Coordinates of C-alpha atoms in Angstrom, one line a residue:
X195 CA -4.4 -15.9 24.3
X196 CA -5.0 -12.2 24.5
X197 CA -2.8 -10.2 22.1
X198 CA -2.1 -6.5 21.9
X199 CA -2.4 -6.4 18.1
X200 CA -3.6 -8.8 15.4
X201 CA -3.0 -8.2 11.7
X202 CA -5.8 -9.1 9.2
X203 CA -4.4 -9.5 5.7
X204 CA -7.0 -9.3 2.9
X205 CA -5.8 -11.8 0.3
X206 CA -8.9 -12.9 -1.5
X207 CA -8.8 -10.6 -4.5
X208 CA -9.4 -12.0 -8.0
X209 CA -7.0 -9.4 -9.5
X210 CA -9.1 -9.1 -12.7
X211 CA -6.9 -6.3 -14.0
X212 CA -4.0 -8.8 -14.1
X213 CA -6.1 -10.8 -16.6
X214 CA -4.2 -13.9 -17.7
X215 CA -1.8 -13.9 -14.7
X216 CA -4.6 -14.5 -12.3
X217 CA -6.7 -17.0 -14.2
X218 CA -5.4 -19.8 -12.0
X219 CA -4.1 -18.0 -8.8
X220 CA -5.2 -15.3 -6.5
X221 CA -3.5 -11.9 -7.0
X222 CA -1.4 -12.2 -3.8
X223 CA 0.0 -15.5 -5.0
X224 CA 1.4 -14.0 -8.3
X225 CA 5.2 -14.4 -8.5
X226 CA 7.2 -11.2 -8.1
X227 CA 10.9 -10.2 -8.1
X228 CA 12.6 -13.4 -9.1
X229 CA 11.9 -15.5 -6.0
X230 CA 8.9 -14.0 -4.2
X231 CA 5.2 -13.8 -4.3
X232 CA 3.3 -10.6 -3.7
X233 CA 2.0 -11.7 -0.3
X234 CA 5.6 -12.2 1.0
X235 CA 5.9 -8.4 1.5
X236 CA 3.0 -7.8 4.0
X237 CA 3.8 -11.1 5.8
X238 CA 7.4 -10.2 6.2
X239 CA 6.5 -6.7 7.3
X240 CA 4.4 -8.2 10.1
X241 CA 7.2 -10.5 11.3
X242 CA 9.8 -7.7 11.1
X243 CA 7.4 -5.4 13.0
X244 CA 7.0 -8.0 15.8
X245 CA 3.4 -9.0 15.0
X246 CA 3.1 -12.7 15.5
X247 CA -0.6 -13.2 14.9
X248 CA -1.9 -12.8 11.4
X249 CA -5.2 -13.8 9.8
X250 CA -5.0 -14.3 6.0
X251 CA -8.5 -13.9 4.5
X252 CA -8.7 -15.9 1.3
X253 CA -11.5 -16.3 -1.2
X254 CA -10.7 -16.4 -5.0
X255 CA -8.7 -19.6 -6.0
X256 CA -7.3 -20.1 -2.6
X257 CA -5.6 -23.5 -3.1
X258 CA -2.2 -22.3 -4.3
X259 CA -2.1 -19.5 -1.8
X260 CA -3.0 -21.7 1.1
X261 CA -0.4 -24.3 0.0
X262 CA 2.2 -21.6 -0.3
X263 CA 1.6 -20.1 3.2
X264 CA 1.3 -23.6 4.8
X265 CA 2.2 -23.4 8.4
X266 CA 3.9 -20.0 8.0
X267 CA 7.3 -21.4 8.7
X268 CA 9.3 -19.3 6.2
X269 CA 8.0 -16.1 7.9
X270 CA 8.5 -17.5 11.5
X271 CA 4.7 -17.7 11.9
X272 CA 4.4 -21.4 12.7
X273 CA 3.6 -20.8 16.3
X274 CA 1.2 -22.4 18.8
X275 CA 0.4 -19.1 20.4
X276 CA -0.7 -16.9 17.5
X277 CA 1.0 -17.6 14.1
X278 CA -0.7 -17.4 10.8
X279 CA -4.3 -18.5 10.2
X280 CA -6.0 -19.0 6.8
X281 CA -9.5 -17.6 7.1
X282 CA -11.8 -18.5 4.1
X283 CA -15.6 -17.7 4.1
X284 CA -17.6 -20.3 5.9
X285 CA -21.1 -21.4 6.7
X286 CA -22.4 -20.5 10.1
X287 CA -25.2 -22.2 12.0
X288 CA -28.6 -21.3 10.7
X289 CA -27.0 -19.4 7.7
X290 CA -26.4 -20.4 4.1
X291 CA -23.0 -18.7 4.2
X292 CA -21.8 -15.9 1.9
X293 CA -18.7 -14.9 0.1
X294 CA -16.9 -11.9 1.5
X295 CA -18.9 -9.0 0.1
X296 CA -16.4 -6.3 0.8
X297 CA -13.3 -5.4 2.9
X298 CA -15.4 -4.6 6.0
X299 CA -17.6 -7.6 5.6
X300 CA -14.5 -9.9 5.4
X301 CA -13.5 -8.6 8.8
X302 CA -17.0 -8.8 10.1
X303 CA -17.3 -12.5 9.2
X304 CA -14.2 -13.1 11.3
X305 CA -15.2 -11.3 14.5
X306 CA -15.2 -14.7 16.2
X307 CA -11.5 -15.2 15.3
X308 CA -10.6 -11.8 16.6
X309 CA -12.5 -12.3 19.7
X310 CA -10.4 -15.4 20.5
X311 CA -7.4 -13.1 20.8
X312 CA -9.3 -10.0 22.2
X313 CA -6.8 -7.6 20.8
X314 CA -6.6 -3.9 21.7
X315 CA -5.7 -3.1 18.1
X316 CA -6.3 -4.6 14.7
X317 CA -4.1 -3.8 11.7
X318 CA -5.9 -4.2 8.3
X319 CA -3.5 -5.0 5.4
X320 CA -3.8 -5.7 1.7
X321 CA -2.2 -8.7 0.0
X322 CA -1.3 -6.9 -3.2
X323 CA 1.1 -4.2 -2.3
X324 CA 4.9 -4.2 -2.7
X325 CA 6.5 -2.2 0.1
X326 CA 8.4 -2.3 3.4
X327 CA 6.8 -0.7 6.5
X328 CA 7.5 -0.9 10.2
X329 CA 3.9 -1.1 11.5
X330 CA 5.0 -0.4 15.0
X331 CA 5.7 3.3 14.0
X332 CA 2.1 3.6 12.8
X333 CA 0.8 1.8 15.9
X334 CA 2.7 4.2 18.2
X335 CA 1.1 7.2 16.5
X336 CA -2.3 5.5 16.9
X337 CA -1.7 5.0 20.6
X338 CA -0.3 8.4 21.4
X339 CA -3.1 10.2 19.5
X340 CA -5.9 8.2 21.1
X341 CA -7.4 7.7 17.7
X342 CA -10.2 5.3 16.8
X343 CA -8.5 4.7 13.4
X344 CA -5.2 5.6 11.9
X345 CA -4.8 5.5 8.1
X346 CA -1.5 5.2 6.3
X347 CA -1.2 7.8 3.6
X348 CA 1.3 8.5 0.8
X349 CA 1.9 11.8 -0.9
X350 CA 1.0 11.6 -4.6
X351 CA 0.7 14.2 -7.4
X352 CA -2.6 16.0 -7.6
X353 CA -3.1 14.4 -11.0
X354 CA -2.7 10.9 -9.4
X355 CA -4.9 11.9 -6.5
X356 CA -8.0 11.5 -8.6
X357 CA -7.4 7.7 -8.6
X358 CA -7.2 7.3 -4.8
X359 CA -9.2 7.9 -1.6
X360 CA -7.9 11.2 -0.4
X361 CA -7.5 12.3 3.2
X362 CA -7.9 15.9 4.1
X363 CA -6.1 16.7 7.4
X364 CA -5.5 19.6 9.7
X365 CA -2.1 20.9 11.0
X366 CA -1.9 17.9 13.4
X367 CA -2.6 15.3 10.6
X368 CA -6.1 14.6 12.1
X369 CA -8.5 13.6 9.3
X370 CA -11.5 15.9 9.0
X371 CA -12.7 14.7 5.5
X372 CA -12.4 11.7 3.2
X373 CA -12.9 11.9 -0.5
X374 CA -13.2 8.9 -2.7
X375 CA -11.4 9.5 -6.1
X376 CA -12.2 13.3 -6.1
X377 CA -12.2 15.1 -9.5
X378 CA -10.7 18.1 -7.8
X379 CA -8.7 16.9 -4.8
X380 CA -8.1 19.2 -1.9
X381 CA -4.9 17.4 -0.8
X382 CA -2.4 14.8 -2.1
X383 CA -2.6 12.4 0.8
X384 CA -3.7 9.1 -0.7
X385 CA -4.9 6.3 1.4
X386 CA -2.7 3.2 1.1
X387 CA -5.5 0.9 2.3
X388 CA -3.6 0.1 5.5
X389 CA -5.4 0.8 8.8
X390 CA -4.9 0.6 12.5
X391 CA -8.2 0.4 14.5
X392 CA -8.9 0.2 18.1
X393 CA -10.7 -3.1 18.1
X394 CA -13.5 -2.2 20.5
X395 CA -14.4 0.7 18.2
X396 CA -14.1 -1.2 15.0
X397 CA -16.1 -4.1 16.3
X398 CA -19.1 -1.9 16.9
X399 CA -18.9 -0.1 13.5
X400 CA -18.7 -3.4 11.7
X401 CA -21.8 -4.7 13.4
X402 CA -23.7 -1.5 12.6
X403 CA -22.5 -1.5 9.0
X404 CA -23.6 -5.1 8.5
X405 CA -27.1 -4.2 9.6
X406 CA -27.4 -1.6 6.8
X407 CA -28.7 -3.3 3.7
X408 CA -27.6 -0.4 1.5
X409 CA -23.9 -0.6 2.6
X410 CA -21.1 -1.8 0.3
X411 CA -19.5 -3.2 3.4
X412 CA -16.2 -1.4 2.5
X413 CA -13.7 0.4 4.7
X414 CA -13.2 3.3 2.4
X415 CA -16.8 3.7 1.3
X416 CA -18.6 3.0 4.5
X417 CA -16.6 2.4 7.8
X418 CA -14.3 5.4 7.5
X419 CA -17.1 7.9 6.5
X420 CA -19.3 6.5 9.3
X421 CA -16.5 7.1 11.9
X422 CA -15.9 10.6 10.6
X423 CA -19.7 11.3 10.7
X424 CA -19.9 10.1 14.3
X425 CA -17.1 12.4 15.4
X426 CA -14.5 9.7 16.0
X427 CA -10.8 10.8 16.0
X428 CA -9.0 9.6 12.8
X429 CA -5.3 10.2 12.2
X430 CA -3.2 10.1 9.1
X431 CA 0.2 8.3 9.3
X432 CA 2.5 9.7 6.6
X433 CA 4.5 6.9 5.0
X434 CA 7.8 7.7 3.3
X435 CA 9.3 5.0 1.2
X436 CA 8.7 2.8 -1.8
X437 CA 5.1 1.5 -2.2
X438 CA 3.4 0.1 -5.3
X439 CA -0.1 -1.3 -5.8
X440 CA 0.6 -4.1 -8.3
X441 CA -3.0 -4.6 -9.3
X442 CA -2.4 -3.9 -13.1
X443 CA -0.1 -5.4 -15.7
X444 CA 1.8 -2.1 -16.1
X445 CA 2.3 -1.6 -12.3
X446 CA 3.4 -5.2 -11.9
X447 CA 5.9 -4.8 -14.7
X448 CA 7.0 -1.4 -13.4
X449 CA 7.6 -2.8 -9.9
X450 CA 9.8 -5.6 -11.2
X451 CA 11.8 -3.2 -13.3
X452 CA 12.1 -0.9 -10.3
X453 CA 14.1 -3.6 -8.6
X454 CA 16.7 -3.2 -11.3
X455 CA 17.1 0.5 -10.7
X456 CA 20.7 1.6 -9.8
X457 CA 19.7 2.9 -6.4
X458 CA 17.4 1.7 -3.7
X459 CA 15.3 4.9 -3.7
X460 CA 14.0 4.0 -7.2
X461 CA 12.8 0.6 -6.1
X462 CA 12.6 -1.7 -3.1
X463 CA 15.9 -2.8 -1.7
X464 CA 15.9 -6.6 -1.3
X465 CA 19.5 -6.6 0.1
X466 CA 18.7 -4.8 3.3
X467 CA 19.6 -7.3 6.0
X468 CA 17.8 -5.3 8.7
X469 CA 14.5 -5.8 7.0
X470 CA 14.6 -9.1 5.1
X471 CA 11.7 -10.3 2.8
X472 CA 11.0 -13.9 3.6
X473 CA 9.6 -16.4 1.1
X474 CA 8.9 -20.1 0.6
X475 CA 11.7 -20.7 -1.9
X476 CA 11.9 -24.0 -3.9
X477 CA 15.3 -25.8 -3.8
X478 CA 17.0 -25.5 -7.1
X479 CA 20.6 -25.9 -8.3
X480 CA 22.7 -22.8 -9.1
X481 CA 21.9 -21.0 -12.3
X482 CA 24.1 -21.9 -15.3
X483 CA 25.3 -19.6 -18.1
X484 CA 26.5 -21.1 -21.3
X485 CA 29.7 -19.9 -23.3
X486 CA 27.6 -17.7 -25.5
X487 CA 25.3 -16.2 -22.8
X488 CA 25.1 -12.4 -22.5
X489 CA 23.5 -11.2 -19.3
X490 CA 23.3 -7.6 -18.3
X491 CA 21.4 -5.7 -15.6
X492 CA 19.1 -8.6 -14.7
X493 CA 18.0 -10.8 -11.9
X494 CA 18.7 -14.5 -12.6
X495 CA 17.4 -17.0 -10.0
X496 CA 18.5 -20.6 -9.1
X497 CA 17.8 -23.4 -11.6
X498 CA 18.0 -21.1 -14.7
X499 CA 19.9 -22.1 -17.8
X500 CA 20.9 -19.2 -20.0
X501 CA 22.7 -19.6 -23.3
X502 CA 21.2 -16.6 -25.0
X503 CA 21.0 -12.9 -24.4
X504 CA 19.2 -11.4 -21.3
X505 CA 19.0 -7.7 -20.7
X506 CA 17.1 -5.7 -18.1
X507 CA 15.0 -8.7 -17.1
X508 CA 13.8 -10.7 -14.2
X509 CA 14.2 -14.5 -14.5
X510 CA 12.5 -16.7 -11.9
X511 CA 13.7 -20.2 -11.0
X512 CA 14.0 -22.9 -13.6
X513 CA 13.8 -20.6 -16.6
X514 CA 15.6 -21.7 -19.8
X515 CA 16.9 -19.2 -22.5
X516 CA 18.4 -21.1 -25.3
X517 CA 21.3 -20.1 -27.5
X518 CA 20.3 -17.3 -29.9
X519 CA 17.3 -16.3 -27.9
X520 CA 16.9 -12.7 -26.9
X521 CA 15.1 -11.5 -23.8
X522 CA 14.8 -7.7 -23.1
X523 CA 12.9 -5.8 -20.4
X524 CA 10.8 -8.8 -19.5
X525 CA 9.6 -10.9 -16.6
X526 CA 9.9 -14.7 -17.1
X527 CA 8.1 -16.6 -14.4
X528 CA 9.1 -20.1 -13.1
X529 CA 9.7 -22.8 -15.7
X530 CA 9.5 -20.5 -18.7
X531 CA 11.3 -21.8 -21.8
X532 CA 12.5 -19.4 -24.6
X533 CA 13.8 -21.4 -27.5
X534 CA 16.5 -20.8 -30.0
X535 CA 16.1 -17.5 -32.0
X536 CA 13.0 -16.4 -30.1
X537 CA 12.7 -12.8 -29.0
X538 CA 10.8 -11.7 -25.9
X539 CA 10.7 -7.9 -25.3
X540 CA 8.7 -5.8 -22.9
X541 CA 6.6 -8.8 -21.8
X542 CA 5.5 -10.9 -18.9
X543 CA 5.6 -14.7 -19.5
X544 CA 3.8 -16.7 -16.8
X545 CA 4.8 -20.0 -15.2
X546 CA 5.6 -23.0 -17.5
X547 CA 4.9 -21.2 -20.8
X548 CA 7.1 -22.2 -23.8
X549 CA 8.1 -19.7 -26.5
X550 CA 9.1 -21.8 -29.5
X551 CA 12.0 -21.2 -31.9
X552 CA 12.1 -17.9 -33.7
X553 CA 8.8 -16.7 -32.2
X554 CA 8.4 -13.1 -31.1
X555 CA 6.6 -11.9 -28.0
X556 CA 6.1 -8.2 -27.5
X557 CA 8.2 -5.3 -28.8
X558 CA 10.1 -2.2 -27.6
X559 CA 8.0 1.0 -27.0
X560 CA 6.7 2.8 -30.1
X561 CA 4.5 5.7 -31.1
X562 CA 1.6 3.3 -31.5
X563 CA -1.1 4.4 -29.0
X564 CA -2.1 0.7 -28.6
X565 CA 1.5 -0.3 -27.5
X566 CA 1.7 -2.0 -24.2
X567 CA 3.3 -4.9 -22.2
X568 CA 2.5 -8.3 -23.9
X569 CA 1.4 -11.1 -21.5
X570 CA 1.5 -14.9 -22.0
X571 CA -0.5 -16.9 -19.5
X572 CA 0.9 -19.9 -17.6
X573 CA 1.3 -23.2 -19.5
X574 CA 0.8 -21.6 -22.9
X575 CA 2.8 -22.6 -26.0
X576 CA 3.6 -19.9 -28.5
X577 CA 4.5 -21.8 -31.7
X578 CA 7.5 -21.5 -34.0
X579 CA 7.7 -18.1 -35.8
X580 CA 4.5 -17.0 -34.2
X581 CA 4.1 -13.3 -33.3
X582 CA 2.5 -12.0 -30.1
X583 CA 2.0 -8.3 -30.6
X584 CA 2.5 -5.6 -27.9
X585 CA -0.5 -5.4 -25.5
X586 CA -1.6 -8.8 -26.5
X587 CA -3.1 -11.0 -23.7
X588 CA -2.5 -14.6 -24.7
X589 CA -4.6 -17.2 -22.9
X590 CA -4.6 -20.1 -25.4
X591 CA -1.9 -21.8 -27.5
X592 CA -0.6 -19.9 -30.5
X593 CA 0.0 -21.9 -33.6
X594 CA 3.3 -21.7 -35.5
X595 CA 3.4 -18.6 -37.8
X596 CA 0.2 -17.2 -36.3
X597 CA -0.1 -13.6 -35.2
X598 CA -2.1 -12.5 -32.2

């Protein structure tokens, strides 16, 4: 069962900054781009990169994510030798068991799983990023350099660099210093949270880190600095392409809107047949547009019924937009209903929500410093003529005529 490389996909995040959208699902299971979920992107990257053994580490509200992944068939990961494995926290003999305390601890708790495959290399991935990457290029750099760890980095502006872990490198891209969210960054190479480790090295550092009661058990805060301090060779792999951490409402909305950009450089190209993004897609009939429908610059998925106006928006499957309804710059997740005369603008409406007749959700950008994307949680009813203001985060039903 020995494998050269095993991918470990960290997918247990609560996604607290997505607020209402993750009240019932883990962040990697949040719908994205009309027919996908966020986790489809790293899973598809693995398959397209020739990696056939993936451990998915779940924790927060795992039921829907586990059900969605299932046997791994949509990603060609339903294999007897390798394949996809769901890895929740578990109770060990003589132990009460613990939740995953940090990214490094999550891998530590699954040393037994990795030892089954005895890989030469382990790739650590995050379940909440939208991007396409050929991991074999990064792995080749790791092998050729003889590094203990290779870290994928992205060039950002110096202003943005204060929000990331920053890698300072020499002329050969060997890392000599790591700074976590520096106030005055020395470089603009931001860590993407994607790592290739030589497993024999990582295994030892995980065990040493776990023995330290003061550790946060985190790769960026503990494992990487410990390796640097011990003189291990760390390399930076420069990634060039679209990448978005969709951990906030604004970044999730931005990434969906990026898909509507007129050229693939502004967003992720979903029509590239050489690097397809696979998903578990429900079977729905073709979408239907009524005689009065007006649709422009939008993604409309199977099962939708559109009789109103849709502009610059992303409609997931089974969405209904009734005659006279107006949807602008918004994301309508599966099963959303927007009734006659309602207006939804600059908003994210989660699965199964109903916007009743003549209600208003969100508004176009304004000079108001409190303006932002409006969000309606899954299954919520916004009553007739109710108003959901910009930046509102609606988690309970809104009565007719009410303002929130």
